[in-house]
mmCIF file of C-alpha atoms in Angstrom:
data_model
loop_
_atom_site.group_PDB
_atom_site.id
_atom_site.type_symbol
_atom_site.label_atom_id
_atom_site.label_comp_id
_atom_site.label_asym_id
_atom_site.label_seq_id
_atom_site.Cartn_x
_atom_site.Cartn_y
_atom_site.Cartn_z
ATOM 1 C CA MET A 622 36.382 75.019 -61.768
ATOM 2 C CA ASN A 623 36.694 76.452 -65.268
ATOM 3 C CA ASP A 624 34.394 79.014 -66.726
ATOM 4 C CA PHE A 625 32.009 76.144 -68.263
ATOM 5 C CA GLY A 626 31.973 73.863 -65.177
ATOM 6 C CA LEU A 627 33.637 71.040 -66.942
ATOM 7 C CA ALA A 628 36.244 68.305 -65.748
ATOM 8 C CA PHE A 629 38.218 66.307 -68.392
ATOM 9 C CA HIS A 630 37.149 62.749 -68.502
ATOM 10 C CA HIS A 631 38.666 61.178 -71.469
ATOM 11 C CA LEU A 632 39.619 61.102 -75.435
ATOM 12 C CA GLY A 633 37.845 59.130 -77.720
ATOM 13 C CA LEU A 634 40.015 57.000 -80.401
ATOM 14 C CA ALA A 635 38.183 55.851 -83.190
ATOM 15 C CA CYS A 636 39.620 52.803 -84.933
ATOM 16 C CA SER A 637 38.665 50.592 -87.883
ATOM 17 C CA ASP A 638 40.882 47.729 -86.509
ATOM 18 C CA GLU A 639 40.135 47.183 -82.660
ATOM 19 C CA ALA A 640 43.217 44.601 -82.560
ATOM 20 C CA ALA A 641 45.604 47.356 -83.858
ATOM 21 C CA GLY A 642 44.398 49.855 -81.291
ATOM 22 C CA ILE A 643 44.727 47.492 -78.449
ATOM 23 C CA LEU A 644 48.358 46.393 -79.706
ATOM 24 C CA PHE A 645 49.163 50.208 -79.830
ATOM 25 C CA LEU A 646 47.760 51.239 -76.544
ATOM 26 C CA SER A 647 49.249 48.153 -74.964
ATOM 27 C CA GLY A 648 52.514 49.114 -76.143
ATOM 28 C CA LEU A 649 51.778 52.599 -74.233
ATOM 29 C CA PHE A 650 51.334 50.362 -70.990
ATOM 30 C CA TYR A 651 47.628 51.092 -70.946
ATOM 31 C CA SER A 652 45.430 48.681 -69.255
ATOM 32 C CA ILE A 653 42.832 47.575 -71.808
ATOM 33 C CA GLY A 654 39.144 47.617 -70.412
ATOM 34 C CA GLU A 655 36.519 45.035 -71.043
ATOM 35 C CA ARG A 656 34.630 45.163 -74.385
ATOM 36 C CA CYS A 657 31.135 46.817 -73.999
ATOM 37 C CA TYR A 658 28.501 47.084 -76.793
ATOM 38 C CA ASP A 659 26.661 50.583 -76.735
ATOM 39 C CA PRO A 660 23.413 49.890 -78.577
ATOM 40 C CA ASN A 661 22.771 53.691 -78.682
ATOM 41 C CA GLN A 662 25.870 54.461 -80.466
ATOM 42 C CA LYS A 663 26.086 51.144 -82.343
ATOM 43 C CA VAL A 664 29.781 51.014 -81.499
ATOM 44 C CA TYR A 665 32.096 48.801 -79.208
ATOM 45 C CA LEU A 666 33.864 50.501 -76.636
ATOM 46 C CA ARG A 667 36.918 49.706 -74.253
ATOM 47 C CA PHE A 668 37.898 52.495 -71.402
ATOM 48 C CA CYS A 669 41.542 52.139 -71.366
ATOM 49 C CA THR A 670 44.078 53.706 -68.684
ATOM 50 C CA ALA A 671 47.557 54.195 -67.747
ATOM 51 C CA ASP A 672 49.673 55.679 -65.172
ATOM 52 C CA ALA A 673 50.378 59.291 -65.794
ATOM 53 C CA GLN A 674 48.351 59.091 -69.174
ATOM 54 C CA LEU A 675 45.058 60.631 -70.380
ATOM 55 C CA PRO A 676 42.502 58.010 -70.264
ATOM 56 C CA ILE A 677 41.239 56.813 -73.747
ATOM 57 C CA GLU A 678 38.099 55.402 -74.895
ATOM 58 C CA LEU A 679 38.718 52.894 -77.524
ATOM 59 C CA ILE A 680 35.784 52.768 -80.240
ATOM 60 C CA THR A 681 35.401 50.553 -83.041
ATOM 61 C CA ARG A 682 32.246 50.012 -85.297
ATOM 62 C CA ALA A 683 29.639 47.249 -84.785
ATOM 63 C CA ASP A 684 26.903 47.934 -87.403
ATOM 64 C CA SER A 685 27.260 48.998 -90.814
ATOM 65 C CA ASP A 686 24.813 52.085 -90.319
ATOM 66 C CA GLY A 687 26.678 53.214 -87.089
ATOM 67 C CA PRO A 688 28.064 56.874 -86.605
ATOM 68 C CA LEU A 689 31.805 55.974 -87.056
ATOM 69 C CA ASN A 690 31.381 54.779 -90.593
ATOM 70 C CA ASN A 691 31.403 58.354 -92.222
ATOM 71 C CA TYR A 692 34.522 59.122 -89.886
ATOM 72 C CA LEU A 693 36.507 56.150 -90.865
ATOM 73 C CA LYS A 694 35.513 56.185 -94.734
ATOM 74 C CA ASN A 695 39.037 57.913 -95.268
ATOM 75 C CA CYS A 696 41.096 57.055 -92.598
ATOM 76 C CA THR A 697 41.691 53.834 -90.258
ATOM 77 C CA GLY A 698 41.510 55.864 -87.037
ATOM 78 C CA LEU A 699 41.228 59.265 -85.339
ATOM 79 C CA VAL A 700 40.839 61.265 -82.256
ATOM 80 C CA TYR A 701 37.187 61.134 -82.439
ATOM 81 C CA HIS A 702 36.021 63.396 -79.446
ATOM 82 C CA ILE A 703 37.047 64.626 -76.174
ATOM 83 C CA CYS A 704 34.872 64.082 -73.195
ATOM 84 C CA TYR A 705 34.110 65.946 -70.110
ATOM 85 C CA SER A 706 32.028 65.543 -67.275
ATOM 86 C CA SER A 707 29.763 68.362 -65.766
ATOM 87 C CA PRO A 708 27.580 68.430 -62.489
ATOM 88 C CA ASP A 709 25.083 70.691 -64.516
ATOM 89 C CA SER A 710 25.291 69.972 -68.332
ATOM 90 C CA ALA A 711 22.384 72.583 -69.186
ATOM 91 C CA GLN A 712 24.580 75.087 -67.292
ATOM 92 C CA SER A 713 27.817 74.099 -69.083
ATOM 93 C CA LEU A 714 26.441 74.290 -72.625
ATOM 94 C CA ALA A 715 24.692 77.559 -71.894
ATOM 95 C CA ALA A 716 28.218 78.987 -70.488
ATOM 96 C CA MET A 717 29.915 77.647 -73.755
ATOM 97 C CA SER A 718 27.175 79.349 -75.684
ATOM 98 C CA ARG A 719 27.578 82.726 -73.813
ATOM 99 C CA ALA A 720 31.160 82.654 -74.435
ATOM 100 C CA GLY A 721 30.682 82.869 -78.091
ATOM 101 C CA LEU A 722 31.197 79.363 -79.077
ATOM 102 C CA ARG A 723 28.546 77.789 -81.298
ATOM 103 C CA VAL A 724 27.400 74.343 -79.694
ATOM 104 C CA LEU A 725 25.209 72.184 -81.731
ATOM 105 C CA PRO A 726 23.365 69.289 -80.174
ATOM 106 C CA ILE A 727 24.154 65.968 -81.782
ATOM 107 C CA SER A 728 22.463 63.507 -79.874
ATOM 108 C CA LEU A 729 20.270 63.773 -76.656
ATOM 109 C CA PRO A 730 21.503 62.300 -73.172
ATOM 110 C CA THR A 731 21.401 58.627 -73.360
ATOM 111 C CA PRO A 732 22.247 56.022 -70.970
ATOM 112 C CA ALA A 733 26.068 54.862 -71.409
ATOM 113 C CA PRO A 734 26.717 51.125 -70.852
ATOM 114 C CA LEU A 735 30.611 51.899 -70.591
ATOM 115 C CA PHE A 736 29.867 54.285 -67.730
ATOM 116 C CA GLU A 737 27.346 52.365 -65.496
ATOM 117 C CA GLY A 738 24.530 54.008 -67.308
ATOM 118 C CA ARG A 739 25.371 57.348 -66.613
ATOM 119 C CA ALA A 740 23.964 59.623 -69.442
ATOM 120 C CA VAL A 741 26.048 61.015 -72.269
ATOM 121 C CA SER A 742 25.378 63.449 -75.110
ATOM 122 C CA PHE A 743 27.135 64.592 -77.914
ATOM 123 C CA HIS A 744 27.728 68.207 -79.234
ATOM 124 C CA MET A 745 29.644 69.442 -82.253
ATOM 125 C CA ILE A 746 31.510 72.870 -81.296
ATOM 126 C CA LYS A 747 31.969 74.937 -84.478
ATOM 127 C CA GLY A 748 35.781 75.299 -84.887
ATOM 128 C CA ILE A 749 36.815 72.882 -82.408
ATOM 129 C CA GLY A 750 35.184 69.210 -82.826
ATOM 130 C CA LEU A 751 32.897 66.794 -81.018
ATOM 131 C CA LEU A 752 32.438 66.773 -77.359
ATOM 132 C CA GLU A 753 31.044 64.233 -75.534
ATOM 133 C CA LEU A 754 29.314 65.241 -72.498
ATOM 134 C CA LEU A 755 28.989 62.881 -69.183
ATOM 135 C CA HIS A 756 26.291 64.094 -67.158
ATOM 136 C CA GLU A 757 26.898 63.759 -63.525
#
């Protein structure tokens, strides 16, 4: 296990055009998961997998006041976050802080419909980007 007690889970790809995202990932031989609405994040999600490739969560906005609006104002898509799972999220976050990383909480743990109700939280790591933490 690494210093932070984290295991890679997926990359989050935010797209303004879900059909284009599906076309792109399908062309890379990803299996496209069922569409899922997450009312906490106000987004539509699809979990996409392919042999010998990183799993990707395809994220598209669902509501006019959702969190993706600011991110997608000036571009049509981007890698939005990186997700790691942790058996002890408090310990993982503390280890990152002890290592000298500045970790800012963005959201408290909330049930994620895409991951069968397992809790996720979001944290901004200064100089790195957005971390989604999947709580074990």
